[in-house]
Structure formats: structure tokens, C-alpha cells
């Protein structure tokens, strides 16, 4: 959208139109996915259908090309792009030893390595930070956005690979498109230039690795996510509980296809190694930045733990419950009501978010293998909505985790929740981005827009809470977007429709039902009716 050189009003109308058009286009992709016939959605008994590799590659190329276009049109968030390009140049030219002493940087060492590498590539290609006219060099800017763009494409392909384990090519391909062309991911990585998706895909891989009985690799990947962005620590409490359950619960993989014969001592050793690897990575990457005045342990404390609380506001452009009541950019020491500060309320909100997410996981893991993924998605949404210090992008991990949870639970409500969340998150990011451009002219956010967007986010979170209670605590999972035909199966003397009602690992979809009783074959409808008829006649006799 075109922005006047000297704006006089905040562009509320333009931002709304842009968000609505982007969301409407996204709904079209969702409609295509939802319209797939049920008999064309699932694989039959695990048999693979034909994969069009070229089509997958072309989709990823198209998603990449669109991001190149957006990157050239929206150069980036001026503060973030200025920081990323200058940090990379400073690290590449002056080295790491005096990096923090020679200038401001609130990012930990992990991502500084990547910025330094991108700066070196930019220099080799003959591009500096600024072009001849004083504007940002678009090649340099794009290279700084490239890691997040790659994370976007990696997330889409990860979803595709997970989907192909149970779905045919067509729905798997469209689900990949839903991630690759998600407007929030598109805008934040290629427009804004932030790296939230890099954190997200690493965190998702860590969860999947742990649930695949690869705890050491899960710890290493989680360590990488912390190196990229300290916000990965938000998932730390849940992962700690998951590792505890992995060690002390011999039936940890009971609801998965994973078979583990490891003893308790072996599982404990693997967990210790996983934690040690994550911690060692943080220490090793910090040591080259260490100086006499700022040793490596101070760097870790300040850049990993201190950064998270460096913005002492109830909300930092996060349209959540605080912004709903006009507390955006209000100090945490300000009184909300009855002599209670926003900081106190935010602390209570964070404790509730972590505690309730832990309860969801502990209770939900006995019902379904997707409990850790879904409870982590909920944790990020809860912290964003109820916690203080939050930025507009801290809820972004929820989107990818909801898609993965949808694949695991096959509950259409999780997919639709991800799609619905896209609109307010996108609008929130739009407003925050342009606030950074307009505040120097004395133009701030539209209060009505902040209120309504915050209200939508809060209501979405309320529905999310209702949904996880139904799914994870009560075990009431609904069918997929394309529910399979109902097949009658006997359980406890009752006739139950597979895929309907409560989630039960013993109930299977029509295309996955196999004959589990030796010598019996009642998958044919006519034979099933004949069996029931004979049983009734025998009862009469």
C-alpha cells in the first residue's frame, strides 16, 4: 500500500482492507482443502498413492518468489532491519569479542552468527547495508530475511511430510499450501523481516523428535531454538514436564507407533545428555563474545533471560487483554485497579498459562499422542493473551503448532481455529509495523481498531480454552474436515460409529480398519448384516 511522505492520519482503512483481502484469499485455499471428497482424503491401509514431486517443488518455488516480491515492496520494520543489518556488519567486520561492548544489541549470540554470515555473503556479492541513494540495499535486506523465509518453507514442507503419513497427495499438498501462503508468515518473514518462524519450526521439530523417541536430538534442536530467540524458553516448562514423564513413565509411548524398551536408567541418561547438549550449545556460542568486562555467563543471563523482560510494559503492541482495556505501552508499575499493578496481573496470568497448560498436557497425554503439541500451542496463546511484556508476534508459534495438532487429532476445529486466528494476528502485525513508521509524525494507533482487534484475540483465546478442555480433558474429539464414512464397530457390547463421539485409540477410520480377530472378516457391509441377523435368530431360539 502506498504511504504518503508526510502522513496526517494513521492508515486504519488501508490496513483493514489489506488484512481482509489477504484473509479472504487465504479462505479460498481453506475452502479447496475442505471440499476434498472423503473417499479421496485418506490413505487406504497405509498404501501410498502417487506423489507429484514437481508440484511440491513448484509450490515451494512460488511461495519463495512471492516472498521475494514482498521483500522488495516492504523493505522491513525500520528498527529491526536497522538492527539486523548493522549487527551483522559489526560482527562480520569487527569480530565477536567486542560485539556487545561496541554497541547496542538485545539479541543473544546464537542469531548473531547467522547475521554475520549473511553480512559476509552480502559483501561478497558487492552489496553493503545502504544503496547509493542512502536507502537500504534490497539485496542486503533480503539476505537478512532469508533465514526466516527458509523457515517458512521448511514449516510448509514439514506439514506436508506429516500429512503424507495419513493423507493422500491432494489434501497433503493443499495443507502445505495453507502453511506456505499463510498471510501472517508471509508478512512477518518477508515483509517485516523478523525470525519468529525460525524459532517455531525448531520448537515443533523438537516436540516431534521427543515423541519419536529421539530425546537427545530433541534437546539439541530445542537448544538451537533458544539460540535463535530467547522466547523459545516460554515452552521450557512444558518440555521439562514431558521429559520427566518420558523418564518415569514406562508407557510414555503407549499411544504412539513408537516401541521403546529402554530402562528407566537409560531414559534418565538420555535426558541428562539432552539437557547437557542444550546448555553446552548456549555456553559454547557465548564464549567467543566473552570479554573481561562481560564474561560469557553474564552474556547468557543478560541476553537470554534479561531480554525477555527488557520491555517493562503491560503490552508492547500485543493486542491482548491489556490492550483491550487501553493498557498498550503502559508501564507494568501502573495501577490497573484496586492498587493492583499490571505487572502483578501479568505475573498471575503467566503462572496460570504455564500451570493450566501443564494440567492439559498431563491429563491429555493419556488420551492422545498429540497432547504435547496442542498444549504447547495453547501455552503460547495463553501467554500472549494473559501475560505482560508481550509483543505482537509472540503468538505466531501457535499457528504452526495448531496445524500439526490438527494432523495428530484429526479434529477440524483445530484447523479452523488456526485459520480464524490468522486474521487478528495479521491485523495486529500490520498495525504494529506501521505504528513504527508513523509515531515520529505524532500519529499513533487507532484506538477503536486496537479495541476490536484485541477483543477478537481475547474471544479467540476463550474459545481455544473451551476447545482444549473438550479435547484434552474430556476427550471429545470431533471429526476431520472431510469425515470418513461411518463404520459400525463393536465396543463393550455397543455399536459405535468410528470417528464420532469421544476420542478412543481403539476406534479407527474406515480406510484404516483391519481385521484384528483371527478368522473373522466382517468389513463387508452385507456380511456384517448377515452376522447380526444370525445372532438375533439364535437369541430367539
mmCIF file with all atom_site columns, N, CA and C in Angstrom, residues 442-464:
data_model
loop_
_atom_site.group_PDB
_atom_site.id
_atom_site.type_symbol
_atom_site.label_atom_id
_atom_site.label_alt_id
_atom_site.label_comp_id
_atom_site.label_asym_id
_atom_site.label_entity_id
_atom_site.label_seq_id
_atom_site.pdbx_PDB_ins_code
_atom_site.Cartn_x
_atom_site.Cartn_y
_atom_site.Cartn_z
_atom_site.occupancy
_atom_site.B_iso_or_equiv
_atom_site.pdbx_formal_charge
_atom_site.auth_seq_id
_atom_site.auth_comp_id
_atom_site.auth_asym_id
_atom_site.auth_atom_id
_atom_site.pdbx_PDB_model_num
ATOM 1  N N  . UNK A 1 442 ? 3.914   11.844  15.151 1.00 0.00 ? 442 UNK A N  1
ATOM 2  C CA . UNK A 1 442 ? 2.896   12.103  16.170 1.00 0.00 ? 442 UNK A CA 1
ATOM 3  C C  . UNK A 1 442 ? 1.607   11.356  15.917 1.00 0.00 ? 442 UNK A C  1
ATOM 4  N N  . UNK A 1 443 ? 1.670   10.328  15.025 1.00 0.00 ? 443 UNK A N  1
ATOM 5  C CA . UNK A 1 443 ? 0.472   9.542   14.694 1.00 0.00 ? 443 UNK A CA 1
ATOM 6  C C  . UNK A 1 443 ? 0.593   8.177   15.362 1.00 0.00 ? 443 UNK A C  1
ATOM 7  N N  . UNK A 1 444 ? -0.369  7.836   16.186 1.00 0.00 ? 444 UNK A N  1
ATOM 8  C CA . UNK A 1 444 ? -0.331  6.583   16.908 1.00 0.00 ? 444 UNK A CA 1
ATOM 9  C C  . UNK A 1 444 ? -1.476  5.688   16.438 1.00 0.00 ? 444 UNK A C  1
ATOM 10 N N  . UNK A 1 445 ? -1.630  4.550   17.069 1.00 0.00 ? 445 UNK A N  1
ATOM 11 C CA . UNK A 1 445 ? -2.607  3.564   16.649 1.00 0.00 ? 445 UNK A CA 1
ATOM 12 C C  . UNK A 1 445 ? -4.032  4.116   16.769 1.00 0.00 ? 445 UNK A C  1
ATOM 13 N N  . UNK A 1 446 ? -4.905  3.526   15.973 1.00 0.00 ? 446 UNK A N  1
ATOM 14 C CA . UNK A 1 446 ? -6.333  3.833   16.047 1.00 0.00 ? 446 UNK A CA 1
ATOM 15 C C  . UNK A 1 446 ? -6.909  3.076   17.241 1.00 0.00 ? 446 UNK A C  1
ATOM 16 N N  . UNK A 1 447 ? -7.404  3.796   18.238 1.00 0.00 ? 447 UNK A N  1
ATOM 17 C CA . UNK A 1 447 ? -7.866  3.158   19.473 1.00 0.00 ? 447 UNK A CA 1
ATOM 18 C C  . UNK A 1 447 ? -9.028  2.196   19.234 1.00 0.00 ? 447 UNK A C  1
ATOM 19 N N  . UNK A 1 448 ? -9.914  2.567   18.314 1.00 0.00 ? 448 UNK A N  1
ATOM 20 C CA . UNK A 1 448 ? -11.045 1.678   18.015 1.00 0.00 ? 448 UNK A CA 1
ATOM 21 C C  . UNK A 1 448 ? -10.555 0.374   17.383 1.00 0.00 ? 448 UNK A C  1
ATOM 22 N N  . UNK A 1 449 ? -9.579  0.488   16.497 1.00 0.00 ? 449 UNK A N  1
ATOM 23 C CA . UNK A 1 449 ? -9.022  -0.697  15.846 1.00 0.00 ? 449 UNK A CA 1
ATOM 24 C C  . UNK A 1 449 ? -8.329  -1.592  16.865 1.00 0.00 ? 449 UNK A C  1
ATOM 25 N N  . UNK A 1 450 ? -7.581  -0.984  17.776 1.00 0.00 ? 450 UNK A N  1
ATOM 26 C CA . UNK A 1 450 ? -6.906  -1.755  18.818 1.00 0.00 ? 450 UNK A CA 1
ATOM 27 C C  . UNK A 1 450 ? -7.935  -2.476  19.689 1.00 0.00 ? 450 UNK A C  1
ATOM 28 N N  . UNK A 1 451 ? -8.996  -1.788  20.049 1.00 0.00 ? 451 UNK A N  1
ATOM 29 C CA . UNK A 1 451 ? -10.022 -2.388  20.903 1.00 0.00 ? 451 UNK A CA 1
ATOM 30 C C  . UNK A 1 451 ? -10.663 -3.604  20.231 1.00 0.00 ? 451 UNK A C  1
ATOM 31 N N  . UNK A 1 452 ? -11.106 -3.448  19.002 1.00 0.00 ? 452 UNK A N  1
ATOM 32 C CA . UNK A 1 452 ? -11.830 -4.536  18.338 1.00 0.00 ? 452 UNK A CA 1
ATOM 33 C C  . UNK A 1 452 ? -10.905 -5.708  18.008 1.00 0.00 ? 452 UNK A C  1
ATOM 34 N N  . UNK A 1 453 ? -9.696  -5.396  17.596 1.00 0.00 ? 453 UNK A N  1
ATOM 35 C CA . UNK A 1 453 ? -8.748  -6.479  17.314 1.00 0.00 ? 453 UNK A CA 1
ATOM 36 C C  . UNK A 1 453 ? -8.382  -7.218  18.598 1.00 0.00 ? 453 UNK A C  1
ATOM 37 N N  . UNK A 1 454 ? -8.204  -6.471  19.690 1.00 0.00 ? 454 UNK A N  1
ATOM 38 C CA . UNK A 1 454 ? -7.911  -7.098  20.990 1.00 0.00 ? 454 UNK A CA 1
ATOM 39 C C  . UNK A 1 454 ? -9.082  -7.960  21.452 1.00 0.00 ? 454 UNK A C  1
ATOM 40 N N  . UNK A 1 455 ? -10.291 -7.453  21.243 1.00 0.00 ? 455 UNK A N  1
ATOM 41 C CA . UNK A 1 455 ? -11.477 -8.217  21.634 1.00 0.00 ? 455 UNK A CA 1
ATOM 42 C C  . UNK A 1 455 ? -11.558 -9.533  20.865 1.00 0.00 ? 455 UNK A C  1
ATOM 43 N N  . UNK A 1 456 ? -11.267 -9.483  19.568 1.00 0.00 ? 456 UNK A N  1
ATOM 44 C CA . UNK A 1 456 ? -11.283 -10.715 18.758 1.00 0.00 ? 456 UNK A CA 1
ATOM 45 C C  . UNK A 1 456 ? -10.246 -11.697 19.298 1.00 0.00 ? 456 UNK A C  1
ATOM 46 N N  . UNK A 1 457 ? -9.044  -11.210 19.583 1.00 0.00 ? 457 UNK A N  1
ATOM 47 C CA . UNK A 1 457 ? -7.993  -12.094 20.108 1.00 0.00 ? 457 UNK A CA 1
ATOM 48 C C  . UNK A 1 457 ? -8.385  -12.721 21.442 1.00 0.00 ? 457 UNK A C  1
ATOM 49 N N  . UNK A 1 458 ? -8.989  -11.935 22.315 1.00 0.00 ? 458 UNK A N  1
ATOM 50 C CA . UNK A 1 458 ? -9.405  -12.453 23.621 1.00 0.00 ? 458 UNK A CA 1
ATOM 51 C C  . UNK A 1 458 ? -10.512 -13.486 23.464 1.00 0.00 ? 458 UNK A C  1
ATOM 52 N N  . UNK A 1 459 ? -11.482 -13.209 22.590 1.00 0.00 ? 459 UNK A N  1
ATOM 53 C CA . UNK A 1 459 ? -12.570 -14.166 22.339 1.00 0.00 ? 459 UNK A CA 1
ATOM 54 C C  . UNK A 1 459 ? -12.041 -15.445 21.694 1.00 0.00 ? 459 UNK A C  1
ATOM 55 N N  . UNK A 1 460 ? -11.077 -15.293 20.801 1.00 0.00 ? 460 UNK A N  1
ATOM 56 C CA . UNK A 1 460 ? -10.468 -16.473 20.180 1.00 0.00 ? 460 UNK A CA 1
ATOM 57 C C  . UNK A 1 460 ? -9.782  -17.326 21.236 1.00 0.00 ? 460 UNK A C  1
ATOM 58 N N  . UNK A 1 461 ? -9.104  -16.667 22.159 1.00 0.00 ? 461 UNK A N  1
ATOM 59 C CA . UNK A 1 461 ? -8.436  -17.416 23.218 1.00 0.00 ? 461 UNK A CA 1
ATOM 60 C C  . UNK A 1 461 ? -9.454  -18.106 24.124 1.00 0.00 ? 461 UNK A C  1
ATOM 61 N N  . UNK A 1 462 ? -10.559 -17.437 24.403 1.00 0.00 ? 462 UNK A N  1
ATOM 62 C CA . UNK A 1 462 ? -11.602 -18.051 25.227 1.00 0.00 ? 462 UNK A CA 1
ATOM 63 C C  . UNK A 1 462 ? -12.129 -19.318 24.549 1.00 0.00 ? 462 UNK A C  1
ATOM 64 N N  . UNK A 1 463 ? -12.342 -19.243 23.237 1.00 0.00 ? 463 UNK A N  1
ATOM 65 C CA . UNK A 1 463 ? -12.796 -20.433 22.508 1.00 0.00 ? 463 UNK A CA 1
ATOM 66 C C  . UNK A 1 463 ? -11.710 -21.512 22.507 1.00 0.00 ? 463 UNK A C  1
ATOM 67 N N  . UNK A 1 464 ? -10.448 -21.096 22.365 1.00 0.00 ? 464 UNK A N  1
ATOM 68 C CA . UNK A 1 464 ? -9.335  -22.041 22.403 1.00 0.00 ? 464 UNK A CA 1
ATOM 69 C C  . UNK A 1 464 ? -9.327  -22.787 23.743 1.00 0.00 ? 464 UNK A C  1
#
